[in-house]
Amino acid sequence: MEISVVEKPADDRMIITITDDGCGMAPEQIAHVEDPFYTTRTTRKVGLGVPFFKMAALMTGGDFSIRSQVGEGTQVQAVFGLTHIDRMPLGNMADTMCILMGCNEQINFSFTYQVGEEVFSVSTAQLQEILDGVPLNSPQVMEFIRGYIKENMDLLSGGAS
């Protein structure tokens, strides 16, 4: 699974892209995925994530798209007006990625953060190779991952992440 946050100050845009190589969605599912009262989950009757994500992007003059192919995976992309007054803060991506990587070691998460031409990227596979058998979900490793991501994001954003 790939998560990418690209800030383009020159174009006043922030692009968030989430891509997976899962089972993908049929055209009928894609047609309903933006409906807050549609979900394929059996644990609840609503699915608000995609509709809220789309609404947040559109409120800033941005755009939203979903591309999916059965058997190949799905890509969700939201484009935000970077400096638009209605753009919500990005949130704590270091904590989010740390939890995703530490609690789902069987999934190779790849996170990329880009500001202008400067790029930082890290993946579960890279971390597992470096740690050589030490579990990602140990408290010390999770704290390292969180700090590593935060430090590199701060370097690119001038401490504003």
Tab-separated table of C-alpha atoms in Angstrom:
chain	number	residue	atom	x	y	z
A	1	MET	CA	0.000	0.000	0.000
A	2	GLU	CA	1.394	3.372	-0.985
A	3	ILE	CA	0.512	6.660	0.679
A	4	SER	CA	1.856	9.812	-0.899
A	5	VAL	CA	1.564	13.445	0.196
A	6	VAL	CA	2.932	15.939	-2.332
A	7	GLU	CA	2.944	19.650	-1.570
A	8	LYS	CA	3.435	21.873	-4.607
A	9	PRO	CA	3.789	25.417	-3.276
A	10	ALA	CA	4.398	26.840	-6.768
A	11	ASP	CA	1.003	25.470	-7.903
A	12	ASP	CA	-0.718	26.030	-4.521
A	13	ARG	CA	-1.653	22.333	-4.433
A	14	MET	CA	-1.365	19.404	-2.058
A	15	ILE	CA	-2.012	15.987	-3.575
A	16	ILE	CA	-2.742	12.949	-1.417
A	17	THR	CA	-2.683	9.613	-3.201
A	18	ILE	CA	-3.465	6.234	-1.657
A	19	THR	CA	-2.797	3.180	-3.808
A	20	ASP	CA	-3.201	-0.494	-3.012
A	21	ASP	CA	-2.727	-3.685	-4.967
A	22	GLY	CA	-5.742	-5.409	-3.394
A	23	CYS	CA	-8.769	-6.989	-4.990
A	24	GLY	CA	-9.975	-3.764	-6.606
A	25	MET	CA	-13.582	-2.729	-7.164
A	26	ALA	CA	-16.131	-3.480	-9.840
A	27	PRO	CA	-17.684	-0.500	-11.656
A	28	GLU	CA	-20.880	-0.966	-9.614
A	29	GLN	CA	-18.910	-0.576	-6.372
A	30	ILE	CA	-17.060	2.490	-7.649
A	31	ALA	CA	-20.419	4.075	-8.514
A	32	HIS	CA	-21.507	3.734	-4.866
A	33	VAL	CA	-18.242	4.325	-2.999
A	34	GLU	CA	-18.854	8.058	-2.565
A	35	ASP	CA	-22.291	7.435	-0.995
A	36	PRO	CA	-21.977	7.799	2.803
A	37	PHE	CA	-24.706	5.204	3.308
A	38	TYR	CA	-22.916	2.537	1.293
A	39	THR	CA	-20.287	0.232	2.725
A	40	THR	CA	-19.086	-3.290	2.101
A	41	ARG	CA	-18.190	-3.670	5.779
A	42	THR	CA	-20.413	-5.836	7.910
A	43	THR	CA	-19.548	-4.143	11.211
A	44	ARG	CA	-21.392	-0.903	10.441
A	45	LYS	CA	-23.988	0.477	8.062
A	46	VAL	CA	-22.257	3.641	6.852
A	47	GLY	CA	-18.943	4.403	5.183
A	48	LEU	CA	-17.979	8.028	5.730
A	49	GLY	CA	-14.249	7.980	4.925
A	50	VAL	CA	-14.367	8.429	1.158
A	51	PRO	CA	-17.241	10.973	1.146
A	52	PHE	CA	-15.496	13.131	3.782
A	53	PHE	CA	-12.159	12.885	1.970
A	54	LYS	CA	-13.804	14.020	-1.278
A	55	MET	CA	-15.716	16.837	0.441
A	56	ALA	CA	-12.534	18.111	2.122
A	57	ALA	CA	-10.732	18.295	-1.238
A	58	LEU	CA	-13.600	19.940	-3.106
A	59	MET	CA	-14.079	22.556	-0.355
A	60	THR	CA	-10.606	23.884	-1.186
A	61	GLY	CA	-11.217	24.142	-4.920
A	62	GLY	CA	-9.469	20.827	-5.441
A	63	ASP	CA	-10.425	17.590	-7.097
A	64	PHE	CA	-11.043	13.950	-6.246
A	65	SER	CA	-10.796	10.706	-8.189
A	66	ILE	CA	-10.955	6.953	-7.715
A	67	ARG	CA	-9.549	4.464	-10.179
A	68	SER	CA	-9.929	0.767	-9.607
A	69	GLN	CA	-9.582	-2.445	-11.520
A	70	VAL	CA	-10.863	-5.783	-10.231
A	71	GLY	CA	-7.897	-7.993	-9.393
A	72	GLU	CA	-5.400	-5.131	-9.636
A	73	GLY	CA	-6.167	-2.645	-6.874
A	74	THR	CA	-7.417	0.851	-6.252
A	75	GLN	CA	-6.049	4.388	-6.323
A	76	VAL	CA	-7.749	7.244	-4.512
A	77	GLN	CA	-6.429	10.757	-5.126
A	78	ALA	CA	-7.460	14.056	-3.598
A	79	VAL	CA	-6.090	17.414	-4.709
A	80	PHE	CA	-6.361	20.264	-2.207
A	81	GLY	CA	-5.785	23.989	-2.473
A	82	LEU	CA	-2.620	24.143	-0.351
A	83	THR	CA	-3.211	27.590	1.147
A	84	HIS	CA	-7.003	27.608	0.901
A	85	ILE	CA	-8.619	28.775	4.133
A	86	ASP	CA	-10.903	25.716	4.180
A	87	ARG	CA	-8.082	23.166	3.876
A	88	MET	CA	-7.987	21.092	7.016
A	89	PRO	CA	-4.559	20.406	8.552
A	90	LEU	CA	-2.829	17.294	7.275
A	91	GLY	CA	-2.713	15.802	10.743
A	92	ASN	CA	0.008	13.780	12.383
A	93	MET	CA	1.282	11.607	9.541
A	94	ALA	CA	4.245	10.373	11.610
A	95	ASP	CA	1.909	8.843	14.207
A	96	THR	CA	-0.471	7.546	11.543
A	97	MET	CA	2.265	5.811	9.542
A	98	CYS	CA	3.930	4.486	12.704
A	99	ILE	CA	0.687	2.823	13.791
A	100	LEU	CA	-0.059	1.452	10.318
A	101	MET	CA	3.433	-0.017	9.965
A	102	GLY	CA	3.711	-1.322	13.521
A	103	CYS	CA	0.278	-2.903	13.700
A	104	ASN	CA	0.219	-4.411	10.194
A	105	GLU	CA	3.698	-5.834	9.641
A	106	GLN	CA	2.403	-8.224	6.970
A	107	ILE	CA	1.480	-5.254	4.746
A	108	ASN	CA	4.255	-3.343	3.007
A	109	PHE	CA	3.323	0.297	3.560
A	110	SER	CA	5.244	2.861	1.574
A	111	PHE	CA	5.017	6.504	2.611
A	112	THR	CA	6.288	9.383	0.496
A	113	TYR	CA	6.266	13.032	1.511
A	114	GLN	CA	7.334	15.637	-1.019
A	115	VAL	CA	7.587	19.419	-0.785
A	116	GLY	CA	8.513	21.014	-4.081
A	117	GLU	CA	11.373	18.922	-5.441
A	118	GLU	CA	12.523	17.539	-2.055
A	119	VAL	CA	11.347	13.977	-1.316
A	120	PHE	CA	11.360	11.706	1.738
A	121	SER	CA	10.182	8.131	1.546
A	122	VAL	CA	10.142	5.102	3.819
A	123	SER	CA	8.573	1.646	3.633
A	124	THR	CA	7.824	-1.253	5.911
A	125	ALA	CA	10.113	-3.443	3.772
A	126	GLN	CA	13.051	-1.017	4.199
A	127	LEU	CA	12.550	-0.878	7.962
A	128	GLN	CA	12.248	-4.661	8.272
A	129	GLU	CA	15.473	-5.116	6.295
A	130	ILE	CA	17.364	-2.666	8.507
A	131	LEU	CA	15.970	-4.133	11.731
A	132	ASP	CA	16.788	-7.716	10.677
A	133	GLY	CA	14.090	-9.600	12.570
A	134	VAL	CA	13.301	-7.070	15.298
A	135	PRO	CA	9.492	-6.643	15.232
A	136	LEU	CA	8.190	-3.271	14.094
A	137	ASN	CA	5.563	-3.314	16.833
A	138	SER	CA	8.017	-3.205	19.729
A	139	PRO	CA	7.622	0.107	21.607
A	140	GLN	CA	11.211	1.240	20.974
A	141	VAL	CA	10.981	0.526	17.255
A	142	MET	CA	7.606	2.254	16.937
A	143	GLU	CA	9.007	5.324	18.704
A	144	PHE	CA	11.988	5.272	16.316
A	145	ILE	CA	9.683	5.025	13.262
A	146	ARG	CA	7.518	7.886	14.503
A	147	GLY	CA	10.536	10.080	15.221
A	148	TYR	CA	12.240	9.207	11.933
A	149	ILE	CA	9.173	10.128	9.873
A	150	LYS	CA	8.485	13.312	11.858
A	151	GLU	CA	12.101	14.485	11.656
A	152	ASN	CA	12.249	14.006	7.891
A	153	MET	CA	8.874	15.630	7.306
A	154	ASP	CA	9.950	18.579	9.457
A	155	LEU	CA	13.137	18.938	7.395
A	156	LEU	CA	11.101	19.240	4.206
A	157	SER	CA	8.340	21.442	5.583
A	158	GLY	CA	10.497	23.732	7.686
A	159	GLY	CA	9.109	22.261	10.915
A	160	ALA	CA	5.467	22.737	9.961
A	161	SER	CA	4.450	19.052	9.789
